[in-house]
Amino acid sequence: MKKLLIMYAQYLEKTNASVVELLGKLTEAERERDRGSYYKSLSGLLKHIFGATLLFQSLFRQALAADSKARRVLNAVKASVPEKKLDDAVFKAMAESFAVANAATVKFVKALEEGELTCKVKISWYGGKPGAVPLFFLFNQFVMHTVHHQGQISQILDELKVEHDFSGIDVKLVPKAR
């Protein structure tokens, strides 16, 4: 299971970097234009993905013992989502913080001990039922959430006729069979 989670973490790191690179080539006006999605703009979607990354990391961190190597990896992430519009300077700074957070996700999963994969992570959704889920389950929720919003960005990029392809897992990320 850990190899699969590492593959997903590496996929997120790579695809988020691709999304950031593509959006960085657009003008601020193109990134900020209301596209009719729940988060309005491409900037809004990207900020949401980044914010969710930080939220999931905080949930994972809280679930692990203070002396956990994986927890220490996440403790090093010091970032927050900018509240203002993503002008070029703010976009660049957020992109750098997002890259650090994505790299930390990969390091976090690699540092997880086998028993930590099933530790209970407290959550506040699902109406409190359940009030906690295994870390591996929540990590998969994190992946699906990110992919969902990357798909929204992909659709908007299609409409803008911006060439892109982050639709699949690179075969180089597939864990080697024993």
mmCIF file with all atom_site columns, C-alpha atoms in Angstrom:
data_model
loop_
_atom_site.group_PDB
_atom_site.id
_atom_site.type_symbol
_atom_site.label_atom_id
_atom_site.label_alt_id
_atom_site.label_comp_id
_atom_site.label_asym_id
_atom_site.label_entity_id
_atom_site.label_seq_id
_atom_site.pdbx_PDB_ins_code
_atom_site.Cartn_x
_atom_site.Cartn_y
_atom_site.Cartn_z
_atom_site.occupancy
_atom_site.B_iso_or_equiv
_atom_site.pdbx_formal_charge
_atom_site.auth_seq_id
_atom_site.auth_comp_id
_atom_site.auth_asym_id
_atom_site.auth_atom_id
_atom_site.pdbx_PDB_model_num
ATOM 1   C CA . MET A 1 1   ? 0.000   0.000  0.000   1.00 0.00 ? 1   MET A CA 1
ATOM 2   C CA . LYS A 1 2   ? 2.811   2.418  0.825   1.00 0.00 ? 2   LYS A CA 1
ATOM 3   C CA . LYS A 1 3   ? 4.271   2.080  -2.679  1.00 0.00 ? 3   LYS A CA 1
ATOM 4   C CA . LEU A 1 4   ? 0.894   3.023  -4.124  1.00 0.00 ? 4   LEU A CA 1
ATOM 5   C CA . LEU A 1 5   ? 0.644   6.099  -1.893  1.00 0.00 ? 5   LEU A CA 1
ATOM 6   C CA . ILE A 1 6   ? 4.176   7.131  -2.871  1.00 0.00 ? 6   ILE A CA 1
ATOM 7   C CA . MET A 1 7   ? 3.173   6.847  -6.536  1.00 0.00 ? 7   MET A CA 1
ATOM 8   C CA . TYR A 1 8   ? 0.120   9.040  -5.903  1.00 0.00 ? 8   TYR A CA 1
ATOM 9   C CA . ALA A 1 9   ? 2.175   11.600 -3.980  1.00 0.00 ? 9   ALA A CA 1
ATOM 10  C CA . GLN A 1 10  ? 4.684   11.776 -6.838  1.00 0.00 ? 10  GLN A CA 1
ATOM 11  C CA . TYR A 1 11  ? 1.818   12.101 -9.317  1.00 0.00 ? 11  TYR A CA 1
ATOM 12  C CA . LEU A 1 12  ? 0.385   15.039 -7.352  1.00 0.00 ? 12  LEU A CA 1
ATOM 13  C CA . GLU A 1 13  ? 3.798   16.689 -7.166  1.00 0.00 ? 13  GLU A CA 1
ATOM 14  C CA . LYS A 1 14  ? 4.297   16.365 -10.920 1.00 0.00 ? 14  LYS A CA 1
ATOM 15  C CA . THR A 1 15  ? 0.796   17.363 -12.009 1.00 0.00 ? 15  THR A CA 1
ATOM 16  C CA . ASN A 1 16  ? 0.565   20.292 -9.605  1.00 0.00 ? 16  ASN A CA 1
ATOM 17  C CA . ALA A 1 17  ? 3.904   21.536 -10.961 1.00 0.00 ? 17  ALA A CA 1
ATOM 18  C CA . SER A 1 18  ? 2.530   21.215 -14.499 1.00 0.00 ? 18  SER A CA 1
ATOM 19  C CA . VAL A 1 19  ? -0.634  23.121 -13.575 1.00 0.00 ? 19  VAL A CA 1
ATOM 20  C CA . VAL A 1 20  ? 1.377   25.886 -11.902 1.00 0.00 ? 20  VAL A CA 1
ATOM 21  C CA . GLU A 1 21  ? 3.691   26.148 -14.911 1.00 0.00 ? 21  GLU A CA 1
ATOM 22  C CA . LEU A 1 22  ? 0.763   26.377 -17.337 1.00 0.00 ? 22  LEU A CA 1
ATOM 23  C CA . LEU A 1 23  ? -1.106  28.950 -15.265 1.00 0.00 ? 23  LEU A CA 1
ATOM 24  C CA . GLY A 1 24  ? 2.103   30.939 -14.834 1.00 0.00 ? 24  GLY A CA 1
ATOM 25  C CA . LYS A 1 25  ? 2.190   31.457 -18.594 1.00 0.00 ? 25  LYS A CA 1
ATOM 26  C CA . LEU A 1 26  ? -1.251  33.078 -18.550 1.00 0.00 ? 26  LEU A CA 1
ATOM 27  C CA . THR A 1 27  ? -1.811  36.724 -17.764 1.00 0.00 ? 27  THR A CA 1
ATOM 28  C CA . GLU A 1 28  ? -3.160  37.733 -14.377 1.00 0.00 ? 28  GLU A CA 1
ATOM 29  C CA . ALA A 1 29  ? -6.423  38.700 -16.095 1.00 0.00 ? 29  ALA A CA 1
ATOM 30  C CA . GLU A 1 30  ? -6.725  35.233 -17.670 1.00 0.00 ? 30  GLU A CA 1
ATOM 31  C CA . ARG A 1 31  ? -6.049  33.554 -14.314 1.00 0.00 ? 31  ARG A CA 1
ATOM 32  C CA . GLU A 1 32  ? -8.502  35.797 -12.451 1.00 0.00 ? 32  GLU A CA 1
ATOM 33  C CA . ARG A 1 33  ? -11.405 35.740 -14.951 1.00 0.00 ? 33  ARG A CA 1
ATOM 34  C CA . ASP A 1 34  ? -14.599 34.178 -13.578 1.00 0.00 ? 34  ASP A CA 1
ATOM 35  C CA . ARG A 1 35  ? -14.966 30.853 -15.411 1.00 0.00 ? 35  ARG A CA 1
ATOM 36  C CA . GLY A 1 36  ? -18.233 29.825 -13.764 1.00 0.00 ? 36  GLY A CA 1
ATOM 37  C CA . SER A 1 37  ? -16.735 27.176 -11.505 1.00 0.00 ? 37  SER A CA 1
ATOM 38  C CA . TYR A 1 38  ? -17.446 27.058 -7.788  1.00 0.00 ? 38  TYR A CA 1
ATOM 39  C CA . TYR A 1 39  ? -14.060 28.670 -7.117  1.00 0.00 ? 39  TYR A CA 1
ATOM 40  C CA . LYS A 1 40  ? -14.683 31.125 -9.960  1.00 0.00 ? 40  LYS A CA 1
ATOM 41  C CA . SER A 1 41  ? -11.272 31.499 -11.596 1.00 0.00 ? 41  SER A CA 1
ATOM 42  C CA . LEU A 1 42  ? -8.196  29.460 -12.406 1.00 0.00 ? 42  LEU A CA 1
ATOM 43  C CA . SER A 1 43  ? -6.489  31.323 -9.561  1.00 0.00 ? 43  SER A CA 1
ATOM 44  C CA . GLY A 1 44  ? -9.346  30.386 -7.253  1.00 0.00 ? 44  GLY A CA 1
ATOM 45  C CA . LEU A 1 45  ? -9.073  26.718 -8.209  1.00 0.00 ? 45  LEU A CA 1
ATOM 46  C CA . LEU A 1 46  ? -5.303  26.711 -7.745  1.00 0.00 ? 46  LEU A CA 1
ATOM 47  C CA . LYS A 1 47  ? -5.571  28.447 -4.368  1.00 0.00 ? 47  LYS A CA 1
ATOM 48  C CA . HIS A 1 48  ? -8.174  25.860 -3.333  1.00 0.00 ? 48  HIS A CA 1
ATOM 49  C CA . ILE A 1 49  ? -5.922  22.941 -4.336  1.00 0.00 ? 49  ILE A CA 1
ATOM 50  C CA . PHE A 1 50  ? -3.012  24.504 -2.431  1.00 0.00 ? 50  PHE A CA 1
ATOM 51  C CA . GLY A 1 51  ? -5.183  25.238 0.600   1.00 0.00 ? 51  GLY A CA 1
ATOM 52  C CA . ALA A 1 52  ? -6.559  21.692 0.611   1.00 0.00 ? 52  ALA A CA 1
ATOM 53  C CA . THR A 1 53  ? -3.010  20.336 0.426   1.00 0.00 ? 53  THR A CA 1
ATOM 54  C CA . LEU A 1 54  ? -2.129  22.314 3.552   1.00 0.00 ? 54  LEU A CA 1
ATOM 55  C CA . LEU A 1 55  ? -5.358  21.223 5.280   1.00 0.00 ? 55  LEU A CA 1
ATOM 56  C CA . PHE A 1 56  ? -4.797  17.530 4.583   1.00 0.00 ? 56  PHE A CA 1
ATOM 57  C CA . GLN A 1 57  ? -1.181  17.848 5.702   1.00 0.00 ? 57  GLN A CA 1
ATOM 58  C CA . SER A 1 58  ? -2.341  19.398 8.979   1.00 0.00 ? 58  SER A CA 1
ATOM 59  C CA . LEU A 1 59  ? -4.805  16.541 9.541   1.00 0.00 ? 59  LEU A CA 1
ATOM 60  C CA . PHE A 1 60  ? -2.087  13.952 8.877   1.00 0.00 ? 60  PHE A CA 1
ATOM 61  C CA . ARG A 1 61  ? 0.341   15.799 11.160  1.00 0.00 ? 61  ARG A CA 1
ATOM 62  C CA . GLN A 1 62  ? -2.171  15.929 14.034  1.00 0.00 ? 62  GLN A CA 1
ATOM 63  C CA . ALA A 1 63  ? -2.858  12.194 13.751  1.00 0.00 ? 63  ALA A CA 1
ATOM 64  C CA . LEU A 1 64  ? 0.761   11.131 14.146  1.00 0.00 ? 64  LEU A CA 1
ATOM 65  C CA . ALA A 1 65  ? 2.852   10.833 17.287  1.00 0.00 ? 65  ALA A CA 1
ATOM 66  C CA . ALA A 1 66  ? 5.094   13.800 18.101  1.00 0.00 ? 66  ALA A CA 1
ATOM 67  C CA . ASP A 1 67  ? 8.231   11.719 17.473  1.00 0.00 ? 67  ASP A CA 1
ATOM 68  C CA . SER A 1 68  ? 7.063   10.416 14.069  1.00 0.00 ? 68  SER A CA 1
ATOM 69  C CA . LYS A 1 69  ? 9.541   11.020 11.242  1.00 0.00 ? 69  LYS A CA 1
ATOM 70  C CA . ALA A 1 70  ? 6.608   11.570 8.867   1.00 0.00 ? 70  ALA A CA 1
ATOM 71  C CA . ARG A 1 71  ? 5.136   14.188 11.186  1.00 0.00 ? 71  ARG A CA 1
ATOM 72  C CA . ARG A 1 72  ? 8.476   16.002 11.372  1.00 0.00 ? 72  ARG A CA 1
ATOM 73  C CA . VAL A 1 73  ? 8.498   16.237 7.564   1.00 0.00 ? 73  VAL A CA 1
ATOM 74  C CA . LEU A 1 74  ? 5.138   18.000 7.617   1.00 0.00 ? 74  LEU A CA 1
ATOM 75  C CA . ASN A 1 75  ? 6.150   20.220 10.561  1.00 0.00 ? 75  ASN A CA 1
ATOM 76  C CA . ALA A 1 76  ? 8.710   21.797 8.229   1.00 0.00 ? 76  ALA A CA 1
ATOM 77  C CA . VAL A 1 77  ? 6.007   23.086 5.854   1.00 0.00 ? 77  VAL A CA 1
ATOM 78  C CA . LYS A 1 78  ? 5.427   26.733 6.747   1.00 0.00 ? 78  LYS A CA 1
ATOM 79  C CA . ALA A 1 79  ? 2.950   28.100 4.237   1.00 0.00 ? 79  ALA A CA 1
ATOM 80  C CA . SER A 1 80  ? -0.441  29.692 3.904   1.00 0.00 ? 80  SER A CA 1
ATOM 81  C CA . VAL A 1 81  ? -2.730  30.497 1.013   1.00 0.00 ? 81  VAL A CA 1
ATOM 82  C CA . PRO A 1 82  ? -2.538  34.130 -0.072  1.00 0.00 ? 82  PRO A CA 1
ATOM 83  C CA . GLU A 1 83  ? -5.776  35.990 0.531   1.00 0.00 ? 83  GLU A CA 1
ATOM 84  C CA . LYS A 1 84  ? -5.235  38.595 -2.145  1.00 0.00 ? 84  LYS A CA 1
ATOM 85  C CA . LYS A 1 85  ? -5.408  38.239 -5.912  1.00 0.00 ? 85  LYS A CA 1
ATOM 86  C CA . LEU A 1 86  ? -2.609  36.319 -7.513  1.00 0.00 ? 86  LEU A CA 1
ATOM 87  C CA . ASP A 1 87  ? -0.741  39.056 -9.322  1.00 0.00 ? 87  ASP A CA 1
ATOM 88  C CA . ASP A 1 88  ? 2.501   37.847 -10.844 1.00 0.00 ? 88  ASP A CA 1
ATOM 89  C CA . ALA A 1 89  ? 4.580   38.355 -7.683  1.00 0.00 ? 89  ALA A CA 1
ATOM 90  C CA . VAL A 1 90  ? 2.036   36.691 -5.367  1.00 0.00 ? 90  VAL A CA 1
ATOM 91  C CA . PHE A 1 91  ? 1.521   33.886 -7.895  1.00 0.00 ? 91  PHE A CA 1
ATOM 92  C CA . LYS A 1 92  ? 5.273   33.243 -8.012  1.00 0.00 ? 92  LYS A CA 1
ATOM 93  C CA . ALA A 1 93  ? 5.580   33.191 -4.220  1.00 0.00 ? 93  ALA A CA 1
ATOM 94  C CA . MET A 1 94  ? 2.605   30.850 -3.886  1.00 0.00 ? 94  MET A CA 1
ATOM 95  C CA . ALA A 1 95  ? 4.005   28.597 -6.612  1.00 0.00 ? 95  ALA A CA 1
ATOM 96  C CA . GLU A 1 96  ? 7.257   28.264 -4.656  1.00 0.00 ? 96  GLU A CA 1
ATOM 97  C CA . SER A 1 97  ? 5.400   27.445 -1.427  1.00 0.00 ? 97  SER A CA 1
ATOM 98  C CA . PHE A 1 98  ? 3.195   24.958 -3.262  1.00 0.00 ? 98  PHE A CA 1
ATOM 99  C CA . ALA A 1 99  ? 6.270   23.193 -4.682  1.00 0.00 ? 99  ALA A CA 1
ATOM 100 C CA . VAL A 1 100 ? 7.682   22.887 -1.145  1.00 0.00 ? 100 VAL A CA 1
ATOM 101 C CA . ALA A 1 101 ? 4.368   21.487 0.127   1.00 0.00 ? 101 ALA A CA 1
ATOM 102 C CA . ASN A 1 102 ? 4.160   18.990 -2.753  1.00 0.00 ? 102 ASN A CA 1
ATOM 103 C CA . ALA A 1 103 ? 7.723   17.796 -2.157  1.00 0.00 ? 103 ALA A CA 1
ATOM 104 C CA . ALA A 1 104 ? 6.888   17.443 1.532   1.00 0.00 ? 104 ALA A CA 1
ATOM 105 C CA . THR A 1 105 ? 3.907   15.245 0.653   1.00 0.00 ? 105 THR A CA 1
ATOM 106 C CA . VAL A 1 106 ? 6.237   12.834 -1.149  1.00 0.00 ? 106 VAL A CA 1
ATOM 107 C CA . LYS A 1 107 ? 8.771   12.869 1.706   1.00 0.00 ? 107 LYS A CA 1
ATOM 108 C CA . PHE A 1 108 ? 5.934   12.436 4.222   1.00 0.00 ? 108 PHE A CA 1
ATOM 109 C CA . VAL A 1 109 ? 4.603   9.283  2.577   1.00 0.00 ? 109 VAL A CA 1
ATOM 110 C CA . LYS A 1 110 ? 8.104   7.847  2.205   1.00 0.00 ? 110 LYS A CA 1
ATOM 111 C CA . ALA A 1 111 ? 8.740   8.501  5.918   1.00 0.00 ? 111 ALA A CA 1
ATOM 112 C CA . LEU A 1 112 ? 5.519   6.830  7.085   1.00 0.00 ? 112 LEU A CA 1
ATOM 113 C CA . GLU A 1 113 ? 5.963   3.670  9.112   1.00 0.00 ? 113 GLU A CA 1
ATOM 114 C CA . GLU A 1 114 ? 3.736   0.761  8.089   1.00 0.00 ? 114 GLU A CA 1
ATOM 115 C CA . GLY A 1 115 ? 1.641   1.060  11.269  1.00 0.00 ? 115 GLY A CA 1
ATOM 116 C CA . GLU A 1 116 ? 1.051   4.764  10.689  1.00 0.00 ? 116 GLU A CA 1
ATOM 117 C CA . LEU A 1 117 ? -0.863  4.028  7.498   1.00 0.00 ? 117 LEU A CA 1
ATOM 118 C CA . THR A 1 118 ? -3.791  2.827  9.580   1.00 0.00 ? 118 THR A CA 1
ATOM 119 C CA . CYS A 1 119 ? -3.645  5.395  12.380  1.00 0.00 ? 119 CYS A CA 1
ATOM 120 C CA . LYS A 1 120 ? -6.914  7.243  12.886  1.00 0.00 ? 120 LYS A CA 1
ATOM 121 C CA . VAL A 1 121 ? -7.203  10.757 11.504  1.00 0.00 ? 121 VAL A CA 1
ATOM 122 C CA . LYS A 1 122 ? -9.931  12.909 13.012  1.00 0.00 ? 122 LYS A CA 1
ATOM 123 C CA . ILE A 1 123 ? -12.234 14.535 10.476  1.00 0.00 ? 123 ILE A CA 1
ATOM 124 C CA . SER A 1 124 ? -15.206 16.835 10.776  1.00 0.00 ? 124 SER A CA 1
ATOM 125 C CA . TRP A 1 125 ? -17.124 15.942 7.647   1.00 0.00 ? 125 TRP A CA 1
ATOM 126 C CA . TYR A 1 126 ? -19.432 12.958 6.915   1.00 0.00 ? 126 TYR A CA 1
ATOM 127 C CA . GLY A 1 127 ? -21.691 14.381 9.628   1.00 0.00 ? 127 GLY A CA 1
ATOM 128 C CA . GLY A 1 128 ? -19.337 13.056 12.280  1.00 0.00 ? 128 GLY A CA 1
ATOM 129 C CA . LYS A 1 129 ? -19.980 9.471  11.208  1.00 0.00 ? 129 LYS A CA 1
ATOM 130 C CA . PRO A 1 130 ? -17.280 8.406  11.228  1.00 0.00 ? 130 PRO A CA 1
ATOM 131 C CA . GLY A 1 131 ? -15.373 10.924 13.310  1.00 0.00 ? 131 GLY A CA 1
ATOM 132 C CA . ALA A 1 132 ? -12.048 9.443  12.201  1.00 0.00 ? 132 ALA A CA 1
ATOM 133 C CA . VAL A 1 133 ? -10.739 7.416  9.282   1.00 0.00 ? 133 VAL A CA 1
ATOM 134 C CA . PRO A 1 134 ? -7.492  5.543  8.605   1.00 0.00 ? 134 PRO A CA 1
ATOM 135 C CA . LEU A 1 135 ? -4.681  7.715  7.276   1.00 0.00 ? 135 LEU A CA 1
ATOM 136 C CA . PHE A 1 136 ? -4.417  5.672  4.061   1.00 0.00 ? 136 PHE A CA 1
ATOM 137 C CA . PHE A 1 137 ? -8.121  6.318  3.357   1.00 0.00 ? 137 PHE A CA 1
ATOM 138 C CA . LEU A 1 138 ? -7.809  10.054 3.946   1.00 0.00 ? 138 LEU A CA 1
ATOM 139 C CA . PHE A 1 139 ? -4.705  10.187 1.773   1.00 0.00 ? 139 PHE A CA 1
ATOM 140 C CA . ASN A 1 140 ? -6.727  8.658  -1.067  1.00 0.00 ? 140 ASN A CA 1
ATOM 141 C CA . GLN A 1 141 ? -9.460  11.255 -0.452  1.00 0.00 ? 141 GLN A CA 1
ATOM 142 C CA . PHE A 1 142 ? -6.773  13.932 -0.734  1.00 0.00 ? 142 PHE A CA 1
ATOM 143 C CA . VAL A 1 143 ? -5.624  12.513 -4.078  1.00 0.00 ? 143 VAL A CA 1
ATOM 144 C CA . MET A 1 144 ? -9.177  12.293 -5.457  1.00 0.00 ? 144 MET A CA 1
ATOM 145 C CA . HIS A 1 145 ? -9.975  15.830 -4.306  1.00 0.00 ? 145 HIS A CA 1
ATOM 146 C CA . THR A 1 146 ? -6.874  17.209 -6.014  1.00 0.00 ? 146 THR A CA 1
ATOM 147 C CA . VAL A 1 147 ? -7.498  15.285 -9.244  1.00 0.00 ? 147 VAL A CA 1
ATOM 148 C CA . HIS A 1 148 ? -11.109 16.515 -9.288  1.00 0.00 ? 148 HIS A CA 1
ATOM 149 C CA . HIS A 1 149 ? -10.010 20.155 -9.218  1.00 0.00 ? 149 HIS A CA 1
ATOM 150 C CA . GLN A 1 150 ? -7.147  19.541 -11.639 1.00 0.00 ? 150 GLN A CA 1
ATOM 151 C CA . GLY A 1 151 ? -9.849  18.220 -13.997 1.00 0.00 ? 151 GLY A CA 1
ATOM 152 C CA . GLN A 1 152 ? -11.730 21.496 -13.677 1.00 0.00 ? 152 GLN A CA 1
ATOM 153 C CA . ILE A 1 153 ? -8.551  23.368 -14.549 1.00 0.00 ? 153 ILE A CA 1
ATOM 154 C CA . SER A 1 154 ? -7.993  21.004 -17.490 1.00 0.00 ? 154 SER A CA 1
ATOM 155 C CA . GLN A 1 155 ? -11.464 21.761 -18.853 1.00 0.00 ? 155 GLN A CA 1
ATOM 156 C CA . ILE A 1 156 ? -10.854 25.504 -18.662 1.00 0.00 ? 156 ILE A CA 1
ATOM 157 C CA . LEU A 1 157 ? -7.454  25.103 -20.329 1.00 0.00 ? 157 LEU A CA 1
ATOM 158 C CA . ASP A 1 158 ? -9.176  23.104 -23.100 1.00 0.00 ? 158 ASP A CA 1
ATOM 159 C CA . GLU A 1 159 ? -11.597 25.989 -23.630 1.00 0.00 ? 159 GLU A CA 1
ATOM 160 C CA . LEU A 1 160 ? -8.648  28.393 -23.773 1.00 0.00 ? 160 LEU A CA 1
ATOM 161 C CA . LYS A 1 161 ? -6.939  26.084 -26.287 1.00 0.00 ? 161 LYS A CA 1
ATOM 162 C CA . VAL A 1 162 ? -3.915  25.780 -23.983 1.00 0.00 ? 162 VAL A CA 1
ATOM 163 C CA . GLU A 1 163 ? -2.050  22.581 -24.792 1.00 0.00 ? 163 GLU A CA 1
ATOM 164 C CA . HIS A 1 164 ? -1.622  20.405 -21.721 1.00 0.00 ? 164 HIS A CA 1
ATOM 165 C CA . ASP A 1 165 ? -1.622  16.808 -20.579 1.00 0.00 ? 165 ASP A CA 1
ATOM 166 C CA . PHE A 1 166 ? -1.654  15.798 -16.950 1.00 0.00 ? 166 PHE A CA 1
ATOM 167 C CA . SER A 1 167 ? -4.345  13.186 -17.418 1.00 0.00 ? 167 SER A CA 1
ATOM 168 C CA . GLY A 1 168 ? -2.492  10.088 -16.334 1.00 0.00 ? 168 GLY A CA 1
ATOM 169 C CA . ILE A 1 169 ? 0.167   8.631  -14.109 1.00 0.00 ? 169 ILE A CA 1
ATOM 170 C CA . ASP A 1 170 ? 3.597   8.591  -15.695 1.00 0.00 ? 170 ASP A CA 1
ATOM 171 C CA . VAL A 1 171 ? 4.673   4.980  -16.086 1.00 0.00 ? 171 VAL A CA 1
ATOM 172 C CA . LYS A 1 172 ? 8.029   5.943  -14.518 1.00 0.00 ? 172 LYS A CA 1
ATOM 173 C CA . LEU A 1 173 ? 6.162   6.403  -11.224 1.00 0.00 ? 173 LEU A CA 1
ATOM 174 C CA . VAL A 1 174 ? 4.799   2.845  -11.181 1.00 0.00 ? 174 VAL A CA 1
ATOM 175 C CA . PRO A 1 175 ? 6.344   0.875  -8.296  1.00 0.00 ? 175 PRO A CA 1
ATOM 176 C CA . LYS A 1 176 ? 8.605   -1.950 -9.360  1.00 0.00 ? 176 LYS A CA 1
ATOM 177 C CA . ALA A 1 177 ? 7.175   -5.447 -8.904  1.00 0.00 ? 177 ALA A CA 1
ATOM 178 C CA . ARG A 1 178 ? 9.046   -7.770 -6.566  1.00 0.00 ? 178 ARG A CA 1
#
